[in-house]
Short mmCIF file of C-alpha atoms in Angstrom, two decimals:
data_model
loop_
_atom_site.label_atom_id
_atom_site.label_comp_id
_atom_site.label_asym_id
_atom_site.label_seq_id
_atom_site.Cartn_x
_atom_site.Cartn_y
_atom_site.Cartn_z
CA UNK A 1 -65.42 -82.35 -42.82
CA UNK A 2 -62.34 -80.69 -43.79
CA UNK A 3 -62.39 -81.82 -47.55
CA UNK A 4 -65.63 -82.55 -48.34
CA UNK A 5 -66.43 -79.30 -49.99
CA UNK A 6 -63.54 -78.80 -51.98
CA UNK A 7 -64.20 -82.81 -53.30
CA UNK A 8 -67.60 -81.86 -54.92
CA UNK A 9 -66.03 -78.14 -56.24
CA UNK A 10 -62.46 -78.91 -57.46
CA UNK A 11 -62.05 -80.83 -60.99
CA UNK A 12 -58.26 -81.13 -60.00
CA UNK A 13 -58.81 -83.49 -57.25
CA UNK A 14 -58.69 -87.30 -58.51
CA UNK A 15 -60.85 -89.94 -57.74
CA UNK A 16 -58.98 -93.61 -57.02
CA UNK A 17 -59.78 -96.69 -56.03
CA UNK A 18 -59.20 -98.65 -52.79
CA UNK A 19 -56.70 -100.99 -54.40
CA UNK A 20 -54.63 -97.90 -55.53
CA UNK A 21 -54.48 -96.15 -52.00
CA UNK A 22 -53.66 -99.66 -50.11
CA UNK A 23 -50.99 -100.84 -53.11
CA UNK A 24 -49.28 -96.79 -52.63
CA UNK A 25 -49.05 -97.19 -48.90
CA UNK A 26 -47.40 -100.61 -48.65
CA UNK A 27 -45.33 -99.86 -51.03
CA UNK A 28 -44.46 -97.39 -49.04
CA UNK A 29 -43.56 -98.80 -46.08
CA UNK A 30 -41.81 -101.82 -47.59
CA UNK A 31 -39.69 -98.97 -49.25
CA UNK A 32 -38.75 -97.55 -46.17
CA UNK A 33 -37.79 -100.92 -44.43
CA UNK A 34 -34.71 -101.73 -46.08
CA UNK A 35 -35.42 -105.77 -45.02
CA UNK A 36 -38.18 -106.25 -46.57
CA UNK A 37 -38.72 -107.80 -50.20
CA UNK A 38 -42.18 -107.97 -50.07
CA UNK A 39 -43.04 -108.19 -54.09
CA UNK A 40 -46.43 -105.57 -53.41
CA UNK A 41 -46.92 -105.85 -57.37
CA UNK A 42 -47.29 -109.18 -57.54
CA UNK A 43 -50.29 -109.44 -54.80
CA UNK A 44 -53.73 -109.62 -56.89
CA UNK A 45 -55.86 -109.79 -53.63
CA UNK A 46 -56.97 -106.47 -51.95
CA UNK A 47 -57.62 -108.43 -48.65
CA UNK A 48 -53.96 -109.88 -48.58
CA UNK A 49 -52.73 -105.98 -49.42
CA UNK A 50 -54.63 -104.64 -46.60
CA UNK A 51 -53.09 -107.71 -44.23
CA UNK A 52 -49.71 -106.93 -45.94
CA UNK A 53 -50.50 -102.95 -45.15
CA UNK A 54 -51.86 -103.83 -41.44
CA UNK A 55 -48.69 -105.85 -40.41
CA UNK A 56 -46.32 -102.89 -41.31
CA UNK A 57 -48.93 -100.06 -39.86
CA UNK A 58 -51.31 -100.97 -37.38
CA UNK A 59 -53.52 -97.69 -37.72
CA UNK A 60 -54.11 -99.19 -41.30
CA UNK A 61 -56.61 -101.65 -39.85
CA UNK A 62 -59.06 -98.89 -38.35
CA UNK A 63 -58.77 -96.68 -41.42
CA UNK A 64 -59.51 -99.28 -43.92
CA UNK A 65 -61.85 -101.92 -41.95
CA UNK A 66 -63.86 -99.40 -39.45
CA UNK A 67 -65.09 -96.68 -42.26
CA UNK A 68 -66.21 -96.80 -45.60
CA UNK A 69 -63.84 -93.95 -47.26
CA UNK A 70 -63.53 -92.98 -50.70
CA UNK A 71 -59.87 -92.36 -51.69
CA UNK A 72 -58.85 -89.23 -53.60
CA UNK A 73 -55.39 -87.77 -54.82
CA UNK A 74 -54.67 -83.79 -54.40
CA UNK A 75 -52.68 -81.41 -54.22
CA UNK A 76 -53.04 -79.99 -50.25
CA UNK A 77 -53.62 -76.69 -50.15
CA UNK A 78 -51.37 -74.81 -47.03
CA UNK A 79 -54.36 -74.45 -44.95
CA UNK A 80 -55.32 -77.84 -45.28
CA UNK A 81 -52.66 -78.79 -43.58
CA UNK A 82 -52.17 -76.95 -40.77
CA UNK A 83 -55.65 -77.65 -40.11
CA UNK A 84 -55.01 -81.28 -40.08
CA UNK A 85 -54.45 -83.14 -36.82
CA UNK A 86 -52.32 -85.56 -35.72
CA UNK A 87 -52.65 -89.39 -36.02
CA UNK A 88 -55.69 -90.98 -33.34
CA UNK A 89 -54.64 -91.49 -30.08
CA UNK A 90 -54.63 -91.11 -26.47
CA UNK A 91 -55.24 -87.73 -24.91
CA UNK A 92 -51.51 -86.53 -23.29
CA UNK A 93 -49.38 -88.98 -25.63
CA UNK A 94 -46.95 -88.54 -28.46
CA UNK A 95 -47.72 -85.78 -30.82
CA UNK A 96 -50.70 -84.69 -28.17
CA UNK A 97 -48.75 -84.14 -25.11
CA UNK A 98 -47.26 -80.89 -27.18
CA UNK A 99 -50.55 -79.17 -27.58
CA UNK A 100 -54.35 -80.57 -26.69
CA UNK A 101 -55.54 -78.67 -29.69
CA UNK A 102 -53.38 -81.43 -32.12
CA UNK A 103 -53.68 -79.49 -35.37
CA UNK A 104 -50.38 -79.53 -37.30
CA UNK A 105 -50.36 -75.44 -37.08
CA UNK A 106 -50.54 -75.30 -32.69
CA UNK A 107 -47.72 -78.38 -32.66
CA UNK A 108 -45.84 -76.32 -35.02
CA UNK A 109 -46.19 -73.28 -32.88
CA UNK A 110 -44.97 -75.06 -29.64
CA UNK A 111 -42.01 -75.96 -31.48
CA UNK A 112 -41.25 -72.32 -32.95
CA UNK A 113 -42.10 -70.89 -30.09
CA UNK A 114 -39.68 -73.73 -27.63
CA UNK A 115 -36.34 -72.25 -25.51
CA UNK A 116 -35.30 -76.30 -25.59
CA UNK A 117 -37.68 -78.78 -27.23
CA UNK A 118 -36.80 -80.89 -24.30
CA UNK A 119 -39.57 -79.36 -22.03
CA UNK A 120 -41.87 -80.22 -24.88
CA UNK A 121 -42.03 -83.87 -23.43
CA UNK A 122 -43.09 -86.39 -26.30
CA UNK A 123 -41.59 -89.29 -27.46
CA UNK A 124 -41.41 -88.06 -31.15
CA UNK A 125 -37.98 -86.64 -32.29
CA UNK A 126 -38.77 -82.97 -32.39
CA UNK A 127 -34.94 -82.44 -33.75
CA UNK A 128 -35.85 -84.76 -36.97
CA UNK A 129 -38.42 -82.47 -37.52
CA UNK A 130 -36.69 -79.46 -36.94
CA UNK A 131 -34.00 -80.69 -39.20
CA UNK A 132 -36.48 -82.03 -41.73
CA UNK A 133 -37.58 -77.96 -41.68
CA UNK A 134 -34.27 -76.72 -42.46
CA UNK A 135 -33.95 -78.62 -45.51
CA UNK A 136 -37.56 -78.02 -47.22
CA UNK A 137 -37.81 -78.17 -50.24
CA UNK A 138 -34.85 -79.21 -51.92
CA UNK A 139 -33.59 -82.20 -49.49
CA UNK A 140 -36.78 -83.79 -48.85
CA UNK A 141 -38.08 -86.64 -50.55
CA UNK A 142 -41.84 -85.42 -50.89
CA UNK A 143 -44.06 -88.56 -50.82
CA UNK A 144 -47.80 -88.03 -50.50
CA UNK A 145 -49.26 -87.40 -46.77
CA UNK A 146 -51.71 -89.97 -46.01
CA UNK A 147 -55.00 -88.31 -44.93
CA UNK A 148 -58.76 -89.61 -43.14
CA UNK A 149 -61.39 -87.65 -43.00
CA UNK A 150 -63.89 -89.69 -41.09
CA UNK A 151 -67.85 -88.98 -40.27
CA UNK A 152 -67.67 -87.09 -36.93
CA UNK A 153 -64.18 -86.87 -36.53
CA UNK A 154 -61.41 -83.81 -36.93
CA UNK A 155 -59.37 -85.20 -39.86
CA UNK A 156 -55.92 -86.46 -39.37
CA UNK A 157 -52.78 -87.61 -40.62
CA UNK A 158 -52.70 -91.37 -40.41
CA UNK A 159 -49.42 -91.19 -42.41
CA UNK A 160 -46.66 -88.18 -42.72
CA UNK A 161 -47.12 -86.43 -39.24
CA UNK A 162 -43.31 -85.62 -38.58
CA UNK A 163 -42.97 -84.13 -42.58
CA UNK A 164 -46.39 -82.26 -42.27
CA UNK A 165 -45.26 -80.46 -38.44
CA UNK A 166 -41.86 -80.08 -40.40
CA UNK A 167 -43.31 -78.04 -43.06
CA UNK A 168 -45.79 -76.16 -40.97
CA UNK A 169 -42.73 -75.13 -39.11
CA UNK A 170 -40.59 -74.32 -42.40
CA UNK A 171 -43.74 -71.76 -42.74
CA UNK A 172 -42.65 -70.06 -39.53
CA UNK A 173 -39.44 -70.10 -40.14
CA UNK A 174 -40.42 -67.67 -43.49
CA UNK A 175 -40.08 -70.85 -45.86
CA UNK A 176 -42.70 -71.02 -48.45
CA UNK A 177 -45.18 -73.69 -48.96
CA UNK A 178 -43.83 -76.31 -50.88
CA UNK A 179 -46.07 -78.42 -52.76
CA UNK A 180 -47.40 -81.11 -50.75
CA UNK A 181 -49.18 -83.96 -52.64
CA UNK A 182 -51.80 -86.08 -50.60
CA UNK A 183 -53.98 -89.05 -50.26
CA UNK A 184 -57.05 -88.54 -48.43
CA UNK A 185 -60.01 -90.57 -47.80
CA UNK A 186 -63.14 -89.00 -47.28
CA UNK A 187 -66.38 -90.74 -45.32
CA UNK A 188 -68.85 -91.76 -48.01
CA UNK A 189 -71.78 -90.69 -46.19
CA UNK A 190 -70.63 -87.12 -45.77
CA UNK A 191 -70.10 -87.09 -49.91
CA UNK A 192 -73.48 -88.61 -50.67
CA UNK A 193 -75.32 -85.48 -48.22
#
């Protein structure tokens, strides 16, 4: 568990509820679709959020429905984030078919490291992160990184992956760490050991 001690040391980190995290993220993504009008502050319901939430991002339903997470606002530490991995998915595919060890830090190596990000072959567009880099921190809209830190799993980005490989990579590059705000939920069984 990646956060679980700094949750039970660190009086910066803030505790929030469910409603909060699910309202945030389709708000979100309605933002970012320019058709939609969806009126998020007008739903009362958290079951018709999380629908709302689930019909704009899929991965939504397995983070919300499949785990019992408590939700928590930071501040993510540099480390934290390269130590992050990628959002779930097949072995081979998208952000995985750059490195098998899918932490933020080895994808941004493989990128650094690249002749022609064209033999890294993965369907994400490696030159919208590269350009995202160039432009950190002034240019860059800096919306929180959606995090899960599940029981018996690595944790991972369920929302942010191409910003959070963009910054690790403004890192190598010689960039500093820009502040990086974050949601993450974090098992409830691994904060009540």
């Amino acid at each position: 568990m990646l956060f679980n001690d700094r949750l039970r040391t660190d009086d910066t980190v803030e505790s929030i509820p469910r409603e909060e995290m699910l309202r945030h993220w389709l708000e979100k993504e309605v933002h970012e679709n320019d058709g939609d009008d969806l009126a998020v502050d007008a739903i009362d319901d958290e079951d018709r959020l999380l629908d709302e939430l689930v019909e704009r991002k899929p991965i939504a339903e397995s983070i919300f429905a499949d785990s019992d997470l408590r939700w928590h606002h930071l501040d993510l530490h540099e480390d934290e984030l390269e130590a992050l991995h990628t959002i779930k998915g097949e072995s081979g595919e998208d952000w995985r078919a750059i490195t098998e060890e899918n932490t933020i830090a080895s994808i941004a190596d493989h990128i650094h490291e690249a002749d022609d990000l064209a033999e890294l072959d993965t369907p994400k567009d490696l030159e919208q992160v590269v350009d995202f880099a160039s432009k950190f921190p002034d240019e860059i809209e800096m919306e929180e990184l959606i995090v899960a830190d599940e029981a018996d799993e690595d944790a991972y980005l369920a929302d942010g992956n191409h910003r959070a490989v963009a910054i690790a990579l403004h890192l190598r590059d010689g960039g500093a760490y820009p502040e990086q705000e974050a949601y993450v939920g974090v098992s409830a069984d691994e904060l009540d050991r």
